[in-house]
CSV table of C-alpha atoms and ligand atoms in Angstrom, one decimal:
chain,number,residue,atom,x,y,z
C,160,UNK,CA,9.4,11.1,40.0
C,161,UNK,CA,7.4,9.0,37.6
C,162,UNK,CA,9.9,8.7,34.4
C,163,UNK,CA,8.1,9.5,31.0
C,164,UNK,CA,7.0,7.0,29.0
C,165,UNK,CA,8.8,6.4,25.9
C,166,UNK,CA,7.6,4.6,22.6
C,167,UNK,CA,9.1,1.9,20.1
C,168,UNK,CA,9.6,4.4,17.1
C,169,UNK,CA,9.1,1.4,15.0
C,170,UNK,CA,5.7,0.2,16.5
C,171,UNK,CA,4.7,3.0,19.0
C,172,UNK,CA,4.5,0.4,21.5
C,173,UNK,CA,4.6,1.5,25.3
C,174,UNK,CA,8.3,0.8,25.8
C,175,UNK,CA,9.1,-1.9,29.1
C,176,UNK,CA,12.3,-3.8,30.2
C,177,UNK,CA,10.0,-6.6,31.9
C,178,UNK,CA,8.4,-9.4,30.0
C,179,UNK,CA,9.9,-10.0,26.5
C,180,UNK,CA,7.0,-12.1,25.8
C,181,UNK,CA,4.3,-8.8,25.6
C,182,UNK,CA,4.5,-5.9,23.5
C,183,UNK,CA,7.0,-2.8,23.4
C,184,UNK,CA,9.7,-5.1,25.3
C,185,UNK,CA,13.2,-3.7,24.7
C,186,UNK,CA,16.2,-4.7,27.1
C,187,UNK,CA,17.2,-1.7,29.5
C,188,UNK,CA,20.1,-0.9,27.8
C,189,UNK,CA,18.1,0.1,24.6
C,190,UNK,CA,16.6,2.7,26.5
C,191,UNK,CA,19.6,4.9,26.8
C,192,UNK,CA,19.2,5.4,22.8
C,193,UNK,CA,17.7,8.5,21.9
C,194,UNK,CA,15.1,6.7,19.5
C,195,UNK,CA,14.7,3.6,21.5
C,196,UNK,CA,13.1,0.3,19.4
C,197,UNK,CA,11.4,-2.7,20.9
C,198,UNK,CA,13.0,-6.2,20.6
C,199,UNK,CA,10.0,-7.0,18.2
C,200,UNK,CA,10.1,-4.3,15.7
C,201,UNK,CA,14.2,-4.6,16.2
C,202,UNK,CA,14.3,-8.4,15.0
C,203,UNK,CA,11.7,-7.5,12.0
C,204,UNK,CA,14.2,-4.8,10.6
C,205,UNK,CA,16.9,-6.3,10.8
C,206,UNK,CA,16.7,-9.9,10.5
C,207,UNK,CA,12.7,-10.0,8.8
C,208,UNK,CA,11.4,-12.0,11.7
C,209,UNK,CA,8.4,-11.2,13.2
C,210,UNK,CA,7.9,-12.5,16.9
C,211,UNK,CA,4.0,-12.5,17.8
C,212,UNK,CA,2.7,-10.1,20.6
C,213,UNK,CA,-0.5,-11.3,23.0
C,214,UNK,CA,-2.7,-8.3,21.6
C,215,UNK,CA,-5.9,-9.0,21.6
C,216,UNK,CA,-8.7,-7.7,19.3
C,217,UNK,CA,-10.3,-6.3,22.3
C,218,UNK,CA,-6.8,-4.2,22.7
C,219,UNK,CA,-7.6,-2.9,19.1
C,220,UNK,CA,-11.0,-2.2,19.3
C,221,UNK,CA,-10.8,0.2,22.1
C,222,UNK,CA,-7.8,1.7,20.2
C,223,UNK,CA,-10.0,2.2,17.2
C,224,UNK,CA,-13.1,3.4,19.1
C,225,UNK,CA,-11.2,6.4,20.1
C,226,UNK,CA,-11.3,7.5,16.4
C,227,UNK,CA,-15.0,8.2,17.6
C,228,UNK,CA,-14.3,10.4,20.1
C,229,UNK,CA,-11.6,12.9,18.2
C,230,UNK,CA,-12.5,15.7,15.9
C,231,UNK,CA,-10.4,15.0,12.9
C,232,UNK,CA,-10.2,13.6,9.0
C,233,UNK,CA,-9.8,9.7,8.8
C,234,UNK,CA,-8.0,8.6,6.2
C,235,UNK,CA,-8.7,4.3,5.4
C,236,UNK,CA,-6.9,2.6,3.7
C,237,UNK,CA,-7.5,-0.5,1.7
C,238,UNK,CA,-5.3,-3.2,-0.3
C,239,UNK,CA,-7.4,-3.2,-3.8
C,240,UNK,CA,-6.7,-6.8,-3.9
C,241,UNK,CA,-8.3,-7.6,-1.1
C,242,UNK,CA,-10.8,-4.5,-0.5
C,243,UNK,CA,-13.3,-7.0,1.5
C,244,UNK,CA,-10.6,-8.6,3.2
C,245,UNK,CA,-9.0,-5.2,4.3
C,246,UNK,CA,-12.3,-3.5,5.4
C,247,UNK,CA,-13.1,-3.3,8.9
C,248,UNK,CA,-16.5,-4.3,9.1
C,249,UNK,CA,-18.8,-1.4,11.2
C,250,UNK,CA,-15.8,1.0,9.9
C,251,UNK,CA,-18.5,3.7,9.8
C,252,UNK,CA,-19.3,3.8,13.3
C,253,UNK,CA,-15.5,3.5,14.2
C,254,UNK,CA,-15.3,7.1,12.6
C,255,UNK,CA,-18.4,8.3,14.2
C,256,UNK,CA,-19.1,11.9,12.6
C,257,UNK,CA,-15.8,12.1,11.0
C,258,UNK,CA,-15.1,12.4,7.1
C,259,UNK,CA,-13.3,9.8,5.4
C,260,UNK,CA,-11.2,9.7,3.4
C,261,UNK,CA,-11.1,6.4,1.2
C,262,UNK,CA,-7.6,5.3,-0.3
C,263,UNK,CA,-6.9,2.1,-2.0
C,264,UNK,CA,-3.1,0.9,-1.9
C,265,UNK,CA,-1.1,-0.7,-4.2
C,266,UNK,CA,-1.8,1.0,-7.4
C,267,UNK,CA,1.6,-0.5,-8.7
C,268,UNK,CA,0.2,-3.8,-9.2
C,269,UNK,CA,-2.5,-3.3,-11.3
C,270,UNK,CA,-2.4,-4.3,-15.0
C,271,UNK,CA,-2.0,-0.9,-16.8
C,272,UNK,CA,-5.4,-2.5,-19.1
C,273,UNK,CA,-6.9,-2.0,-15.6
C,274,UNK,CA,-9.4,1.2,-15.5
C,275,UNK,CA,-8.3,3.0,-12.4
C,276,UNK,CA,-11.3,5.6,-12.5
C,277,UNK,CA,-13.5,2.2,-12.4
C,278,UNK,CA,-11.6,0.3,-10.0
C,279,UNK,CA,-12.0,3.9,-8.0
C,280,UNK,CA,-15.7,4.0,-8.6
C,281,UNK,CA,-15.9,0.1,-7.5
C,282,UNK,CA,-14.4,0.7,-4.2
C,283,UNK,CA,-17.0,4.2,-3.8
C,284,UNK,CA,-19.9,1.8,-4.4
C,285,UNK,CA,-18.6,-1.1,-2.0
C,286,UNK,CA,-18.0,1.2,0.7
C,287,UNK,CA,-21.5,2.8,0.3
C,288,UNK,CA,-22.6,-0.8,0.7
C,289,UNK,CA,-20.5,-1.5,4.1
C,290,UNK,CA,-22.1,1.6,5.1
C,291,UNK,CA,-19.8,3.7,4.6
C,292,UNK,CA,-19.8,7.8,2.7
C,293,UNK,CA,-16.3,8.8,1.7
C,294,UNK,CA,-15.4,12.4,0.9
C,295,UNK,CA,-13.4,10.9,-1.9
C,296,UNK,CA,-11.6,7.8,-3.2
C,297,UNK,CA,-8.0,7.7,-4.3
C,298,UNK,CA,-5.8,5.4,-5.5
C,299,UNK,CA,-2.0,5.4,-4.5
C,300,UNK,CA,1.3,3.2,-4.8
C,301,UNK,CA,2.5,3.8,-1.3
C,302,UNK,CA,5.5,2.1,-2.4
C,303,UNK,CA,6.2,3.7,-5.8
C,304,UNK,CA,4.8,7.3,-4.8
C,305,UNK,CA,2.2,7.3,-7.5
C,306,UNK,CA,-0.3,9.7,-6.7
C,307,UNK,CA,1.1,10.5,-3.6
C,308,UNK,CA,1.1,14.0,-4.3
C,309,UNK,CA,-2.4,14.3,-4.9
C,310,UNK,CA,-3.6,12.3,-2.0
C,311,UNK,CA,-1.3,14.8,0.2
C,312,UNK,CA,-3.3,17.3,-1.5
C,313,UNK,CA,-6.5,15.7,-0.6
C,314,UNK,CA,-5.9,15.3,3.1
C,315,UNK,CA,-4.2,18.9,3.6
C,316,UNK,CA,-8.1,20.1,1.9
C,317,UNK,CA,-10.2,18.0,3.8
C,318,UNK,CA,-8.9,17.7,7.0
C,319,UNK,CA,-9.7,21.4,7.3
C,320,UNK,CA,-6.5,22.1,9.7
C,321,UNK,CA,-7.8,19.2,11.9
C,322,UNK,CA,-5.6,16.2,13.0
C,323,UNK,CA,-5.4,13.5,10.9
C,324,UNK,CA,-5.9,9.5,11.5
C,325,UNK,CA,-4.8,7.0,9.5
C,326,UNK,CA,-6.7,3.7,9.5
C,327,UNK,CA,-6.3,0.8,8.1
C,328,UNK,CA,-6.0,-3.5,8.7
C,329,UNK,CA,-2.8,-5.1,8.6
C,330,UNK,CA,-1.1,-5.3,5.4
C,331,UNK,CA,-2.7,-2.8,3.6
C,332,UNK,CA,0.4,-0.8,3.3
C,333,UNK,CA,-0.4,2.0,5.8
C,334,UNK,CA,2.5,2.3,7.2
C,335,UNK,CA,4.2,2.2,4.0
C,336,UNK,CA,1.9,5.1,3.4
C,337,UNK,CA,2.9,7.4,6.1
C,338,UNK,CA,6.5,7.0,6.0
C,339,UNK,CA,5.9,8.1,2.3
C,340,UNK,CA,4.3,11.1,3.6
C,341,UNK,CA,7.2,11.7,6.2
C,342,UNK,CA,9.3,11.2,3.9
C,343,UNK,CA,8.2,13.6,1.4
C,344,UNK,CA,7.4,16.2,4.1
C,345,UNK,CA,10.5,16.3,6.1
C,346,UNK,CA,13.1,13.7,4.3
C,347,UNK,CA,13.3,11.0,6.9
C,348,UNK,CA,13.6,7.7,6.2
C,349,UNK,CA,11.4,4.7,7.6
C,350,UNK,CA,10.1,5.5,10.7
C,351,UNK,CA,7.8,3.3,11.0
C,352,UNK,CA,8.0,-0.8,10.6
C,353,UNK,CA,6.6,-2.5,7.1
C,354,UNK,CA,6.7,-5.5,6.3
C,355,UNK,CA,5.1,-8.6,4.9
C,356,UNK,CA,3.7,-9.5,8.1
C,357,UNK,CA,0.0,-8.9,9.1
C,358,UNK,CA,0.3,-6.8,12.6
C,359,UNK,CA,3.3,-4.7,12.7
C,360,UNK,CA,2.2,-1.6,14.2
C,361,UNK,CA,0.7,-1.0,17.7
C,362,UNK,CA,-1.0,1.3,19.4
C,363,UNK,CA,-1.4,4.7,17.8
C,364,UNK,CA,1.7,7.3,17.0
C,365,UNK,CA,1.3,10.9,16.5
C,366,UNK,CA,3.3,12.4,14.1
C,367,UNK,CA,3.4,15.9,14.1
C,368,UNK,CA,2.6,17.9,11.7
C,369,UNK,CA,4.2,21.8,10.7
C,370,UNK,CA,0.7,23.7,12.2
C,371,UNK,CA,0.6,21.8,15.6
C,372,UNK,CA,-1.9,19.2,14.5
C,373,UNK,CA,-1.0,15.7,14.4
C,374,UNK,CA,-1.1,12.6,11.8
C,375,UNK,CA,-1.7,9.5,14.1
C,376,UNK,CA,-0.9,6.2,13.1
C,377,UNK,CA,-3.8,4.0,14.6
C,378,UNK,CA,-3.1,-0.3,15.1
C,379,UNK,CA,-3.6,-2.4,12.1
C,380,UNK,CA,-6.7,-4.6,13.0
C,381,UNK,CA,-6.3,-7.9,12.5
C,382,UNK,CA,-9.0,-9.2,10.0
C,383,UNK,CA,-9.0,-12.9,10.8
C,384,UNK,CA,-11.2,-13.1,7.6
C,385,UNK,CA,-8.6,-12.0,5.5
C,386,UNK,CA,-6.8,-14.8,3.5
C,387,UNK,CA,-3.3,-13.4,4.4
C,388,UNK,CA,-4.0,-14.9,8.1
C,389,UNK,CA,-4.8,-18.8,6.7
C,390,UNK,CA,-1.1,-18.5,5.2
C,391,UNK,CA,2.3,-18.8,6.5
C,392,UNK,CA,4.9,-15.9,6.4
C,393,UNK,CA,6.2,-18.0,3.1
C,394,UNK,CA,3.3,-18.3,1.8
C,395,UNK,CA,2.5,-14.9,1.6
C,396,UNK,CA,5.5,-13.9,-0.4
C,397,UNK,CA,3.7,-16.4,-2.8
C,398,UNK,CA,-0.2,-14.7,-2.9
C,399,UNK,CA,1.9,-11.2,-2.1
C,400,UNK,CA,2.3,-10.0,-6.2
C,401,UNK,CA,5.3,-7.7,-6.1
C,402,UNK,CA,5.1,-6.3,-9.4
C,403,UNK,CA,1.9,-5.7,-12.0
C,404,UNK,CA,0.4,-8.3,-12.5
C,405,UNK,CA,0.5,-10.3,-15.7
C,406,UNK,CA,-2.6,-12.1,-16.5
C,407,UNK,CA,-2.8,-15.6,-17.2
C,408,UNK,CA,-5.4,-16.7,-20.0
C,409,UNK,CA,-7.0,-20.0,-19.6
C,410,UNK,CA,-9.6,-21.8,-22.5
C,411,UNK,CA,-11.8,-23.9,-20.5
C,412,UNK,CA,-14.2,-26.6,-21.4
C,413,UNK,CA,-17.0,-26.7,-19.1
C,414,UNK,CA,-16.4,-29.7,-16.3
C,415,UNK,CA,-12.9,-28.1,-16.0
C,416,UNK,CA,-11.4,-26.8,-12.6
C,417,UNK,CA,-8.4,-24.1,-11.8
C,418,UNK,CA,-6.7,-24.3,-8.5
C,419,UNK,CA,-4.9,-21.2,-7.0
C,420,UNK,CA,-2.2,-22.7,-5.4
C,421,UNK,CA,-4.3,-25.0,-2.2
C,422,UNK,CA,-5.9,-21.7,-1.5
C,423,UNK,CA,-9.2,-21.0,-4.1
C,424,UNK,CA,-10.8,-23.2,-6.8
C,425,UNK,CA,-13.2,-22.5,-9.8
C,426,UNK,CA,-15.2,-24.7,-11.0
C,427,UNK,CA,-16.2,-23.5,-14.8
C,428,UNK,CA,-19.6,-25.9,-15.1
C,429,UNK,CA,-21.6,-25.0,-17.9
C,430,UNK,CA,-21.8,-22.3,-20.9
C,431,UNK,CA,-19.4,-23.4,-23.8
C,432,UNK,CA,-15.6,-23.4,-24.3
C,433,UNK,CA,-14.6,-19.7,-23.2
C,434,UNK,CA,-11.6,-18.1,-21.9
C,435,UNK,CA,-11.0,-17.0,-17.8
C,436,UNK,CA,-8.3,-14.2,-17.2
C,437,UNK,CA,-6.5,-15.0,-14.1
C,438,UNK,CA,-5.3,-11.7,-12.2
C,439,UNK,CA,-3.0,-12.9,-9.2
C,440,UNK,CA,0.3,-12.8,-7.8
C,441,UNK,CA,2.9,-14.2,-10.8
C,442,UNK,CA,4.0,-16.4,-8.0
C,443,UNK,CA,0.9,-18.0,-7.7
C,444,UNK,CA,0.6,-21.4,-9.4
C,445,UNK,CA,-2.5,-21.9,-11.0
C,446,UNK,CA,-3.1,-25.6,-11.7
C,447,UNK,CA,-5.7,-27.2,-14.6
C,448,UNK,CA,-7.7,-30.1,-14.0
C,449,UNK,CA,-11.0,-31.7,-14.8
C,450,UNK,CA,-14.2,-30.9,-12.1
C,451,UNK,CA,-14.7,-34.8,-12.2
C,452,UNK,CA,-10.8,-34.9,-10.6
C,453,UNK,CA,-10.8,-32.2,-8.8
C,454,UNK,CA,-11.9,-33.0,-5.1
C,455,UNK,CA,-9.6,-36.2,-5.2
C,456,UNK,CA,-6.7,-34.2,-6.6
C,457,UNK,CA,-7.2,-31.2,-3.3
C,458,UNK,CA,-7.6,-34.7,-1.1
C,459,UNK,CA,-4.5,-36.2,-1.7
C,460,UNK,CA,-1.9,-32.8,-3.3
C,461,UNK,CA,-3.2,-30.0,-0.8
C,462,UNK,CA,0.2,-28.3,0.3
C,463,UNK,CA,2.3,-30.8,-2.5
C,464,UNK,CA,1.3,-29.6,-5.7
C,465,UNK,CA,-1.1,-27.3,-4.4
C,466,UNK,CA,0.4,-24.7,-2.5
C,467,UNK,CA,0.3,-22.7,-0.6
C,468,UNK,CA,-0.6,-23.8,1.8
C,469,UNK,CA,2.6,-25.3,2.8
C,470,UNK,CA,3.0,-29.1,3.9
C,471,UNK,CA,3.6,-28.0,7.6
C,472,UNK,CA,0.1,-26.3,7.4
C,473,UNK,CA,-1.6,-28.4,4.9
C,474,UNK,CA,-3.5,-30.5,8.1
C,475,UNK,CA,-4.8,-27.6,10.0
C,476,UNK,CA,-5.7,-25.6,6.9
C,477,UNK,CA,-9.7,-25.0,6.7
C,478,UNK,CA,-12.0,-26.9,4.2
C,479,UNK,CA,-13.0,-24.5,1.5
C,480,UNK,CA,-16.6,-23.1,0.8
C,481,UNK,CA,-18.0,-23.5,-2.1
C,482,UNK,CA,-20.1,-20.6,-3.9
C,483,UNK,CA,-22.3,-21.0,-7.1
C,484,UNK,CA,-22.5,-18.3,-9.5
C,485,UNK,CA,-24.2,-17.8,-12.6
C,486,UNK,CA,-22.6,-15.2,-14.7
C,487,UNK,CA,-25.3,-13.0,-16.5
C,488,UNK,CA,-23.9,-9.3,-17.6
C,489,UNK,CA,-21.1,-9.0,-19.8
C,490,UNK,CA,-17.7,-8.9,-18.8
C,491,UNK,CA,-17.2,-10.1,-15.4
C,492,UNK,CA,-14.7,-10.3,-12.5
C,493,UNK,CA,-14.7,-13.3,-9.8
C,494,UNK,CA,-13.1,-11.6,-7.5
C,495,UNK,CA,-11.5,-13.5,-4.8
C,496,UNK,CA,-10.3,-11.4,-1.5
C,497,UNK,CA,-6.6,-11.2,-1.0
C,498,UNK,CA,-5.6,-13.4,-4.2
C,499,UNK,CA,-7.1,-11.3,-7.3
C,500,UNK,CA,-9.8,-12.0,-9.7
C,501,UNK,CA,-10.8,-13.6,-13.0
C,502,UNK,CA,-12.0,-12.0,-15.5
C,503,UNK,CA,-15.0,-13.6,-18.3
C,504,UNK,CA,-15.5,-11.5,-21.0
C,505,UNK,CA,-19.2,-13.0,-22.2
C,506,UNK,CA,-22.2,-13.7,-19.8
C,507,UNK,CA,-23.9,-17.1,-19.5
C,508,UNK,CA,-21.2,-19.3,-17.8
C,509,UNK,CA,-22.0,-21.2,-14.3
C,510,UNK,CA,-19.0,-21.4,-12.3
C,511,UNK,CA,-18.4,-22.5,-8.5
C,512,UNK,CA,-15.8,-20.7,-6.7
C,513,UNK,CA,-14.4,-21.5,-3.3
C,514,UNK,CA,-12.3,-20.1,-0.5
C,515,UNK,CA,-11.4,-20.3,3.0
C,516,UNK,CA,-14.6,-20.2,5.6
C,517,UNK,CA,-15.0,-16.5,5.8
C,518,UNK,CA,-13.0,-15.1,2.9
C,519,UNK,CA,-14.9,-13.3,0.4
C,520,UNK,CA,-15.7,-13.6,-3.2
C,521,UNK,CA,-17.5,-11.7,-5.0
C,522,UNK,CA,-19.0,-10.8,-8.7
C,523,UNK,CA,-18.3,-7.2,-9.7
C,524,UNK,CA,-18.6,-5.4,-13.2
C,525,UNK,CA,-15.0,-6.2,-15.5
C,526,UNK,CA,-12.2,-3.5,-14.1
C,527,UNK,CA,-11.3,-3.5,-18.1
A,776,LIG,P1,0.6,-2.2,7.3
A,776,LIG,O1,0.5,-3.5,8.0
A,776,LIG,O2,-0.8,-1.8,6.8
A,776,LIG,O3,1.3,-1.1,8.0
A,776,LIG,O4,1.4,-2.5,6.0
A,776,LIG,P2,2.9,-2.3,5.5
A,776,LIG,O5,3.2,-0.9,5.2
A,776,LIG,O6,3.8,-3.0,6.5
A,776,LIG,O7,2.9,-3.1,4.2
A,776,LIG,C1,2.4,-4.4,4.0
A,776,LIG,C2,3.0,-5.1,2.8
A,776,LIG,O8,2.5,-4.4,1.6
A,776,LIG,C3,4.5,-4.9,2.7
A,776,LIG,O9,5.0,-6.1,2.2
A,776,LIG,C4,4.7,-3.8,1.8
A,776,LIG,O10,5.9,-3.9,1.1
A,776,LIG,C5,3.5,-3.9,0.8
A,776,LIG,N1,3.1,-2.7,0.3
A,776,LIG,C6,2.8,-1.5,0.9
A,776,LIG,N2,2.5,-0.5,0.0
A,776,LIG,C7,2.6,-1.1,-1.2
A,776,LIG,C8,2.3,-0.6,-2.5
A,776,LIG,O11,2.0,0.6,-2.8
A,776,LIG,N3,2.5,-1.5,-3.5
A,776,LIG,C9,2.9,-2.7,-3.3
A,776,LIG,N4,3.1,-3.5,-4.4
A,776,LIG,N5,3.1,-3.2,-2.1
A,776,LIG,C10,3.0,-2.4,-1.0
């Protein structure tokens, strides 16, 4: 008789005593636990070390283009600082005729001089330019619980007693998210892996819900645009803020430059003495210099002064890209995907940011 298949409750990984090298690989004697955890997910909890799995984006894909086929309320979720970074481009077709329900994480971070009914109405106006018609846009703390409640309340009204599918690319806190939702439904405590590390949860998990429906947990796609994937584990603690963020008030003279860490650059270039309004992760070192110095300076201190990237990965890190922008509404953010933004409050400054190949950055009306 063919024995049932079990799954890593951390990962939902197809469990097997085989190959430790591929994913869901647990030795046999874990399987005589009741809730049985793969060696990956295992090593993560308990030690914060992630071991990588051979899953390839194709494995994902047709993972997520099942979302297509169900009859059920998507919920996405996005990190709101790195919205760009976190959306899965051709999201719109993943979810086929499904509603949507839009939900950016990591509410907690925010500045409270931050307008969350305009960050809110940034992300509905993005997403209606990738394409994409939410039923609504929320904002939550996943980790802190703010408005949880209400986002519960939102899914339990649209899904319309229809399952429910959580989407989201790594590191945006979804799973964070649905163990808070466990939790606050039934009291249980972490059932499924977070952590720092892009590309913690496999495969989908269904978790029941009271009325016979189910909340499914689909992969975290791995956007290899996303500036959390040109780090190291390390490094990402560093462009990671864990608490709100403090802003960081520079005076430039034009022909000045601000690195972030090894990992951006701005290049203020022309309209006056002024002040920029740095919104990353506390951690972050944010280093002046002059535009004439600048290229010499990332030459010879990339992953020394300038970090991260660290020294290991200093050599293989990509050249950045440079984009000009000329600033001409009023208060402005530069907003650079997974790191933050920077905020100038008067138009009629010329500035040249630049990031990784592929990483976004982008102008949008102040958040203020
Ligand atoms: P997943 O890959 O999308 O499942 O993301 P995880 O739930 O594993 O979370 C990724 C990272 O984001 C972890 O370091 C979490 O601690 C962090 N995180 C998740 N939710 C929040 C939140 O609401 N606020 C903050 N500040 N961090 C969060």
């Amino acid at each position: 008789m063919e024995k049932q298949a079990v799954h890593c409750i951390g990962c939902g990984a197809l469990i097997q005593t085989e190959d430790p090298d591929e994913a869901g690989y647990a030795p046999k004697s874990a399987l005589e636990k009741e809730q049985v955890i793969c060696q990956r997910c295992f090593r993560l909890k308990h030690y914060n070390e992630v071991q990588d799995v051979p899953l390839t984006d194709d494995d994902f894909l047709k993972i997520l283009n099942r979302l297509g086929q169900v009859d059920a309320l998507v919920v996405k979720i996005v990190d709101i600082f790195d919205f760009n970074g976190s959306w899965l481009p051709g999201f719109h077709r993943f979810a086929g005729k499904n509603p949507v329900l839009l939900i950016g994480n990591k509410e907690d971070l925010l500045p409270k001089s931050v307008k969350r009914a305009k960050m809110a109405n940034w992300m509905k106006q993005q997403a209606k330019e990738l394409g994409l018609r939410p039923v609504d846009v929320l904002l939550v703390s996943a980790a802190k619980g703010h408005g949880m409640d209400e986002a519960m309340v939102a899914i339990e009204q649209y899904r319309n007693g229809k399952d429910v599918y959580v989407a989201g690319c790594t590191n945006v806190g979804k799973s964070t998210f649905i163990n808070r939702i466990i939790r606050q439904a039934t009291g249980e405590k972490d059932v499924i892996t977070t952590s720092y590390f892009p590309g913690t949860t496999l495969d989908m998990i269904g978790i029941p819900l009271d009325d016979g429906t189910s909340l499914y947990d689909t992969p975290g796609i791995i956007n290899h645009h996303q500036m959390a994937h040109f780090v190291g584990k390390n490094e990402l603690k560093v462009i990671t803020p864990k608490k709100e963020i403090k802003p960081t008030v520079f005076q430039l003279n034009e022909q000045q430059t601000l690195f972030f860490g090894g990992l951006a650059r701005l290049d203020y270039i022309k309209g006056g003495r002024r002040s920029f309004v740095c919104y990353v992760s506390n951690a972050l070192k944010i280093h002046r210099t002059k535009l004439e110095n600048a290229d010499d300076l990332y030459a010879r201190q990339l992953g020394e002064l300038l970090q991260p990237p660290g020294k290991a990965e200093a050599a293989d890190f990509p050249a950045l890209v440079r984009h000009e922008f000329s600033i001409k509404e009023g208060k402005t953010d530069i907003v650079f995907s997974g790191l933050g933004w920077v905020t100038v409050n008067e138009p009629g400054a010329v500035v040249a940011a630049y990031v990784p190949k592929g990483v976004q950055v982008m102008l949008r009306q102040s958040l203020i």
